[in-house]
Coordinates of C-alpha atoms in Angstrom, one line a residue:
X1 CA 13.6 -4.8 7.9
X2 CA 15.4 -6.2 10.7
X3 CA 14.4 -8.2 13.7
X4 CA 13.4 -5.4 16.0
X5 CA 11.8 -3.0 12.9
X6 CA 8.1 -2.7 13.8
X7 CA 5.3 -5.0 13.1
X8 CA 2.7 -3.6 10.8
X9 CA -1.0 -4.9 11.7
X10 CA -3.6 -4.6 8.9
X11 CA -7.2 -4.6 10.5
X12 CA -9.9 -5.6 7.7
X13 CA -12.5 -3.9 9.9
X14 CA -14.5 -4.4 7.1
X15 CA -15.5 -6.6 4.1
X16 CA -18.9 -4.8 2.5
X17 CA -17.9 -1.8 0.1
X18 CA -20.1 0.6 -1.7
X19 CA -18.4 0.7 -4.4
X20 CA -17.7 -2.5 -7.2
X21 CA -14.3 -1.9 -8.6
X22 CA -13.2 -3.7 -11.2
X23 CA -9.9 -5.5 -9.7
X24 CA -10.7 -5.5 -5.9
X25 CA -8.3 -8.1 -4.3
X26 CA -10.6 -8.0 -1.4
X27 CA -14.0 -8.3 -3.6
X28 CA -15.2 -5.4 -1.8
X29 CA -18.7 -5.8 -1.3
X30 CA -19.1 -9.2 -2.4
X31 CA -19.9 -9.8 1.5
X32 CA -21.0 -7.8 4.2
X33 CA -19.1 -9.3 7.5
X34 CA -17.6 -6.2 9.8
X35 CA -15.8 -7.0 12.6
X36 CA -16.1 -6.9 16.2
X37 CA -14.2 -5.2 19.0
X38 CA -13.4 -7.9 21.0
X39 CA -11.3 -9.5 17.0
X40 CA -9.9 -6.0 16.9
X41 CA -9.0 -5.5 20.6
X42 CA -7.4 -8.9 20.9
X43 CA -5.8 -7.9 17.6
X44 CA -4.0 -4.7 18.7
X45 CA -3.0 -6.8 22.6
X46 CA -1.4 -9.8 20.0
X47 CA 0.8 -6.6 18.5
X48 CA 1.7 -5.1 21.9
X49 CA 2.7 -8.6 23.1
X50 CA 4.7 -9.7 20.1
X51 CA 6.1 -6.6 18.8
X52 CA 8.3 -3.8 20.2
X53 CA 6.4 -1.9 17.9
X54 CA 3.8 -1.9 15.2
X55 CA 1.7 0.1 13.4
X56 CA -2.4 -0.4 12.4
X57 CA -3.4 0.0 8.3
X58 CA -7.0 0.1 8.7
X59 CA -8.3 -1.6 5.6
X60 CA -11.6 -3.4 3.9
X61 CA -14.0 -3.0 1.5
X62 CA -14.6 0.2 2.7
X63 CA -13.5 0.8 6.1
X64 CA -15.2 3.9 6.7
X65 CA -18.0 1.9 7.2
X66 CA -17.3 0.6 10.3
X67 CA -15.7 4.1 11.3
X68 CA -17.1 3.4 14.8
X69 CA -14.7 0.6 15.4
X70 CA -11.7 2.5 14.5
X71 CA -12.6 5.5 16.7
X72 CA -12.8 2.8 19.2
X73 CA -9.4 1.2 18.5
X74 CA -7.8 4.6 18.2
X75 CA -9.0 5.3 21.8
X76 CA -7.7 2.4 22.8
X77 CA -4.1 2.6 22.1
X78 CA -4.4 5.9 23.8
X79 CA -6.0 4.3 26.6
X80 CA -2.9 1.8 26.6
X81 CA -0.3 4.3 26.3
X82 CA 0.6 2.9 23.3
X83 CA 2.5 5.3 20.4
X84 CA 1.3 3.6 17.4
X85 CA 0.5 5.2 14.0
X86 CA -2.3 4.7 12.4
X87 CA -3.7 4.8 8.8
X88 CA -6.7 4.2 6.6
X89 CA -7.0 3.7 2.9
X90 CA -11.0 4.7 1.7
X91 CA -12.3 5.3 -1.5
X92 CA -13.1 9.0 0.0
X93 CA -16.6 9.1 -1.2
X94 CA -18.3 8.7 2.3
X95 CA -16.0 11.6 4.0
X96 CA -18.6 14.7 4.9
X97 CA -17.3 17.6 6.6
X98 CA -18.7 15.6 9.9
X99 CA -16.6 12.2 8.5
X100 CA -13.6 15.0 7.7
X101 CA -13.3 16.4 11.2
X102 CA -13.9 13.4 12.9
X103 CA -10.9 11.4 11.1
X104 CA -8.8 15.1 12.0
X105 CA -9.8 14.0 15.4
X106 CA -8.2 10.8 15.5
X107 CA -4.6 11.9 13.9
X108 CA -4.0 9.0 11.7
X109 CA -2.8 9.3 8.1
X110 CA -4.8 9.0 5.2
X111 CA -4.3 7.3 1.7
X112 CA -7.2 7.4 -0.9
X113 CA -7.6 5.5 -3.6
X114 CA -7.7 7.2 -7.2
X115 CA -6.9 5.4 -10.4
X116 CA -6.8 8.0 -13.0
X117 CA -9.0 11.6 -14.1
X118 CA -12.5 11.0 -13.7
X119 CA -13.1 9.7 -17.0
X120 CA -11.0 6.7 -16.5
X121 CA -11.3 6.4 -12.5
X122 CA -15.1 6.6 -12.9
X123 CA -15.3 3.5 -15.7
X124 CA -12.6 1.4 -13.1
X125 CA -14.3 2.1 -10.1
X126 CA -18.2 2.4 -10.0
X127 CA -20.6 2.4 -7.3
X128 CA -22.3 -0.7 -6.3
X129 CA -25.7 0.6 -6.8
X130 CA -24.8 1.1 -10.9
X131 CA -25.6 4.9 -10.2
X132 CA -22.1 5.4 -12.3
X133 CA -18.8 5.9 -11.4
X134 CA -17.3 7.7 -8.0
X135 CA -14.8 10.0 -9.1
X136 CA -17.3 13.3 -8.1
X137 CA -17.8 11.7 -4.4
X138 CA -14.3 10.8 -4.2
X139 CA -12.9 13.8 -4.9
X140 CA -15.7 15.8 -2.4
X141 CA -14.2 13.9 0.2
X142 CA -11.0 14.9 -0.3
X143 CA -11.8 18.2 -0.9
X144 CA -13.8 18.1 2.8
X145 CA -10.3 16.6 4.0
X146 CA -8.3 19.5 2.6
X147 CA -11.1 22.0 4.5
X148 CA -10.5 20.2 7.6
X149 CA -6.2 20.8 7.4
X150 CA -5.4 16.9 6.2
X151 CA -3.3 16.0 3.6
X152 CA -3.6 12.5 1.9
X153 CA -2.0 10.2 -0.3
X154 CA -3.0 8.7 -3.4
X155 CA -2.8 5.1 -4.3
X156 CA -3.2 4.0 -8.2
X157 CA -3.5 0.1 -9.3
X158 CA -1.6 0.2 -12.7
X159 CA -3.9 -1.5 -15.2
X160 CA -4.6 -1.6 -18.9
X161 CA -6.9 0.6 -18.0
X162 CA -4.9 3.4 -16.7
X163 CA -1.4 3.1 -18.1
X164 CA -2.2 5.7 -20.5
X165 CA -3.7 8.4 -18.8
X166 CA -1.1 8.7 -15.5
X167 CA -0.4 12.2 -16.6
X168 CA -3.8 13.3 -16.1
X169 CA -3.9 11.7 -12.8
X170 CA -1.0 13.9 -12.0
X171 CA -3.1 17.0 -13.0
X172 CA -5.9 16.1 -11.0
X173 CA -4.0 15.6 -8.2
X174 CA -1.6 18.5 -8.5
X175 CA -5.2 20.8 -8.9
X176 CA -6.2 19.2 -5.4
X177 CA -3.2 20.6 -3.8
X178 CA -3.2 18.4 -0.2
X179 CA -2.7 15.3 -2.2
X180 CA 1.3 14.6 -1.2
X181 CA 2.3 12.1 -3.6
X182 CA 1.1 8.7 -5.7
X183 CA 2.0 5.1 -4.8
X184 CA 2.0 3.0 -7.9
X185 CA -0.1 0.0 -6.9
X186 CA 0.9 -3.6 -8.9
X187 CA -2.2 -5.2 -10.4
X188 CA -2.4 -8.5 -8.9
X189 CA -3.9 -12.2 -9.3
X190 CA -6.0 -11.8 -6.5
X191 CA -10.3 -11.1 -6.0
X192 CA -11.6 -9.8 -9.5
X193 CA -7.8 -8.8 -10.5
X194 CA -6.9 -11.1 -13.5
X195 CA -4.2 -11.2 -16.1
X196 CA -6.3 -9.8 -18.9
X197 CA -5.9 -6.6 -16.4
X198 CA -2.6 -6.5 -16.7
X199 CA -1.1 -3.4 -18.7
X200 CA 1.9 -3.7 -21.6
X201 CA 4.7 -3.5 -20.2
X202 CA 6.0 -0.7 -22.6
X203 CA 3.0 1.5 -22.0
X204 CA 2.9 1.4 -18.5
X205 CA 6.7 2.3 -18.7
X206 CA 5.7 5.4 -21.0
X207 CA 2.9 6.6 -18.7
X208 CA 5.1 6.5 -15.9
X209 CA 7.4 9.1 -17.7
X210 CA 4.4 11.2 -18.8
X211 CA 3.5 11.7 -15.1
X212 CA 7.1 12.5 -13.9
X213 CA 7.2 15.0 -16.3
X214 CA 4.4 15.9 -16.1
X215 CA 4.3 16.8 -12.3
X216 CA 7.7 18.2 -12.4
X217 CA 6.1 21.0 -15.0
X218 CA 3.4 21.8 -12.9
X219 CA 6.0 22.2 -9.9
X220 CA 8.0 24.7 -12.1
X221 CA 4.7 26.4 -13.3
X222 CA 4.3 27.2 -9.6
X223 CA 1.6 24.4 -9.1
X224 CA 1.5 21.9 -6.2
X225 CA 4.4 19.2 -6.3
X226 CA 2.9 15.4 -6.8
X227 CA 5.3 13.2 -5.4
X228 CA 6.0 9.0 -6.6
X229 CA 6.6 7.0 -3.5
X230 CA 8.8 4.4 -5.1
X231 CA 10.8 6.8 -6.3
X232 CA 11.1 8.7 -2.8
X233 CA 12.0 5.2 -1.1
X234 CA 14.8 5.2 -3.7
X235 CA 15.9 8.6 -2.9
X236 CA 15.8 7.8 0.5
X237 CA 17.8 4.9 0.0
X238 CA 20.6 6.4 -1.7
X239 CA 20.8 9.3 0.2
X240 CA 20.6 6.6 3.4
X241 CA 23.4 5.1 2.3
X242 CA 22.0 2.0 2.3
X243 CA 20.3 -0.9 0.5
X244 CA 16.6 -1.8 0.6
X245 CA 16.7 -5.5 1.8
X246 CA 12.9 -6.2 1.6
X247 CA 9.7 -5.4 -0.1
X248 CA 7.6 -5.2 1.9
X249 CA 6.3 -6.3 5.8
X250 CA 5.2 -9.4 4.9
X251 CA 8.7 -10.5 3.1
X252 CA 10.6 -9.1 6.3
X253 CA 8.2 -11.7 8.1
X254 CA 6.2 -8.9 10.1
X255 CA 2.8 -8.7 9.1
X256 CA 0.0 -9.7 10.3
X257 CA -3.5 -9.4 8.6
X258 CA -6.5 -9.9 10.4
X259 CA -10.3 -10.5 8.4
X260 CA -13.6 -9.1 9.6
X261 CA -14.1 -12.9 11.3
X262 CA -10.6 -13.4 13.3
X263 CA -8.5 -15.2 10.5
X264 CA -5.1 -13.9 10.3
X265 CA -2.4 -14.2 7.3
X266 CA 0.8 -12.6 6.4
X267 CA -0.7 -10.7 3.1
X268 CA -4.1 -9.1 2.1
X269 CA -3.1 -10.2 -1.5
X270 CA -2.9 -13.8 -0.6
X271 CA -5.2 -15.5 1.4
X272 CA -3.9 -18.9 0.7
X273 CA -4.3 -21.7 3.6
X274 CA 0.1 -21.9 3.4
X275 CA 0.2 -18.2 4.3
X276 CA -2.8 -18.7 7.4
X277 CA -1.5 -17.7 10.8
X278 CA -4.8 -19.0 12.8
X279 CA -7.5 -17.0 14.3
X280 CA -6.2 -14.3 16.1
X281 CA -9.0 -15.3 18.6
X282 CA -6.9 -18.6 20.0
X283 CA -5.6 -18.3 22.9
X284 CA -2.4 -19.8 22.1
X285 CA -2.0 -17.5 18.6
X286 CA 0.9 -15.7 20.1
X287 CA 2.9 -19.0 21.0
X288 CA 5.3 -19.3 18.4
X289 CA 3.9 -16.8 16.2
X290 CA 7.4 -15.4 14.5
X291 CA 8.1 -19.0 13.3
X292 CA 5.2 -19.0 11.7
X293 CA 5.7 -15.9 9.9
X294 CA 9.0 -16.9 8.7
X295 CA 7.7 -20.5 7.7
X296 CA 5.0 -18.7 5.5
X297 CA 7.3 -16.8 3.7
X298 CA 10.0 -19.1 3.0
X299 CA 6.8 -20.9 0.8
X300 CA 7.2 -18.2 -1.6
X301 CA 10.3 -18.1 -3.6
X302 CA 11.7 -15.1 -5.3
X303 CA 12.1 -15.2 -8.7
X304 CA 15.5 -16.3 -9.9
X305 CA 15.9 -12.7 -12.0
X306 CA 15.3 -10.9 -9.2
X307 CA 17.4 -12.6 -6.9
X308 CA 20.6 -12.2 -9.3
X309 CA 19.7 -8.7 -10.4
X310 CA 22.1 -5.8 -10.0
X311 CA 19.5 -3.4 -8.8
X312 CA 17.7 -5.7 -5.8
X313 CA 19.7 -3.2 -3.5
X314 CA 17.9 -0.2 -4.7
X315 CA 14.2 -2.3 -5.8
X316 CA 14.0 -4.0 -3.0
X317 CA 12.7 -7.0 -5.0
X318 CA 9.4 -7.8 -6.5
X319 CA 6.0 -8.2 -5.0
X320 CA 5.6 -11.6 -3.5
X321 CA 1.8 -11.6 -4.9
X322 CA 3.5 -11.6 -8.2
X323 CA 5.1 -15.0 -7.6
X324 CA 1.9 -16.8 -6.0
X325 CA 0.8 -18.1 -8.6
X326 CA 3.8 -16.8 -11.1
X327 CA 2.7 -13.9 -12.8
X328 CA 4.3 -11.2 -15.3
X329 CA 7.0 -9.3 -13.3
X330 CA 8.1 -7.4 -16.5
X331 CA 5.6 -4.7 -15.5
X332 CA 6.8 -4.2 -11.9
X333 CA 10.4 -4.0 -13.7
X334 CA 10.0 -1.6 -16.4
X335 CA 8.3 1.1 -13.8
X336 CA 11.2 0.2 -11.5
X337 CA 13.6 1.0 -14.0
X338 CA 11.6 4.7 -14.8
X339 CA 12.1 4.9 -11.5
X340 CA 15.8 4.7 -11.5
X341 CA 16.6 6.3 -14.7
X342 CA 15.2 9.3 -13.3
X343 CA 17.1 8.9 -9.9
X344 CA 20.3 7.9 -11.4
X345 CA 19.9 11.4 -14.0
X346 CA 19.0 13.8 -11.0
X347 CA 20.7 16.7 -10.1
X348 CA 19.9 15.6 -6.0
X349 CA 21.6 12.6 -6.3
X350 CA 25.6 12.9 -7.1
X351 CA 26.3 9.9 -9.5
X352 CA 29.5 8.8 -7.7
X353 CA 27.4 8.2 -4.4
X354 CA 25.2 5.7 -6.8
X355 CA 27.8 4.5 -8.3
X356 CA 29.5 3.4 -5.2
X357 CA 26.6 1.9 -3.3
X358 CA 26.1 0.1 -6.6
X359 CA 29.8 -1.4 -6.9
X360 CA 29.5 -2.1 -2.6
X361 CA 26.5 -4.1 -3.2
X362 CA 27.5 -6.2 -6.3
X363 CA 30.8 -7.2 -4.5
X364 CA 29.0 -8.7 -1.4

């Protein structure tokens, strides 16, 4: 992302969950804190200031627990005359047909949070209350989405819990039919996440081919089409012309996330004190705020794989989580590689146009 790309702002409205999931980077629920209006104001004026443009992830725990707030901030940047999108990722299993109309109300986009058929999403992710697991709310409240006219997206952290079963988590979302597509979410060291979460390498590779096939046979079969994000950013790439030169917003240096209490950092996945940009409640935060950003991510080094692999231009390299502290980056790498296998053998994509891009980037 260069320079002038926009700024993305991810507001941890809150910190309490109602649900315990098993590898929260956030450890959802484990406190209550919500935030305030005058954090999340001051949050959204830091943005305007410092950014020709930016966009608002609305985040927790759960944020639909402090739904308020967001209506609030939504307002706001209408208020401002400011064009900013706007997205929240829930667990879906407080949206009511009240919740449903009210988010329709607000136009912002919409990812949920589903790690596999109910069987395996319910064991992964359980309600706080040890009622059992939250697939049945979960899947009401995004039923009462598709009533209201919204379509979602789907987020699943690849663990050893799930690598096996992506296929039905294709079915279950195809069956749904206003969920767009899945974004393969890397387990990471972070909250209750832990290596011993971590999937093989080879299954999580096979599971990944299940699901592609699996969603392009319900597509044939006349069912609805479940997209894979990372393999639509590599599509896009291609097609683009182009190469992918970072990961993500916080390794182009323009994130900023902001907790429940005012303290701001450059990832949600690490909360480290080298990676703290203040409190976004300073009055001097915005002096010099950039250099901080870049400073913060020149203390995480990419791996030296990545940096000399042949494909960065299409990856876009690994998850910086991954390398604070080092963790196994064979498992982001063999569902990358899926990935482009199944980019590289499609019918869309005409094989010279990769293989040029491919020859353009190796020789620079």
């Amino acid at each position: 992302m260069p320079e002038e790309s926009p700024g993305l702002l991810a507001l941890s409205v809150t910190s309490d969950c109602n649900l315990r999931c098993s590898y929260c980077y956030a450890r959802g629920g484990e406190s209550s804190a919500s935030m305030g209006w005058v954090t999340a104001r001051r949050a959204i004026d830091v943005m305007a200031e410092c950014f020709d443009g930016f966009k608002i992830q609305f985040t927790g725990g759960e944020p639909l627990l402090n739904l308020g707030l967001i209506e609030r901030a939504v307002d706001y940047l209408d208020e401002m005359g400011l064009q900013v999108p706007c997205q929240i990722q829930t667990n879906a299993t407080l949206i009511t047909p009240d919740v449903a109309g009210r988010l329709q109300s607000l136009k912002i986009g919409i990812g949920v949070s589903l790690d596999g058929p109910p069987s395996v999403n319910d064991r992964i992710r359980p309600f706080s209350s040890g009622r059992g697991g939250s697939t049945k709310s979960a899947l009401n409240g995004i039923m009462a989405l598709r009533e209201a006219g919204i379509r979602v997206g789907a987020t699943c952290v690849l663990s050893r819990a799930n690598a096996g079963a992506l296929a039905g988590l294709v079915e279950l979302c195809s069956y749904l039919g206003n969920i767009e597509g899945i974004a393969i979410d890397f387990l990471r060291q972070a909250g209750r996440g832990d290596s011993s979460m971590q999937p093989d390498a080879a299954v999580a590779s096979r599971g990944i081919e299940a699901a592609i096939e699996r969603a392009e046979g319900l597509a044939q079969m006349g069912g609805s089409l479940v997209r894979f994000r990372e393999l639509e950013r590599m599509r896009n790439t291609v097609e683009e012309g182009r190469e992918r030169l970072h990961h993500c917003y916080f390794d182009a240096c323009r994130s900023v996330v902001v907790m429940p209490g005012g303290e701001a950092f450059v990832c949600p996945s690490m909360l480290r004190p080298e990676l703290r940009l203040g409190n976004i409640e300073e009055q001097d935060f915005t002096k010099g705020l950039i250099g901080r950003m870049v400073r913060a991510r020149r203390t995480v080094q990419d791996p030296q794989e990545c940096r000399t692999c042949r494909d960065r231009w299409l990856c876009g390299g690994p998850c910086l989580a991954h390398c604070v502290p080092e963790s196994n980056l064979a498992i982001e790498c063999a569902v990358k590689m899926v990935f482009m296998r199944h980019l590289r053998s499609s019918s869309l994509i005409p094989p010279s146009t990769i293989s040029l891009l491919k020859t353009q980037s190796s020789s620079e």
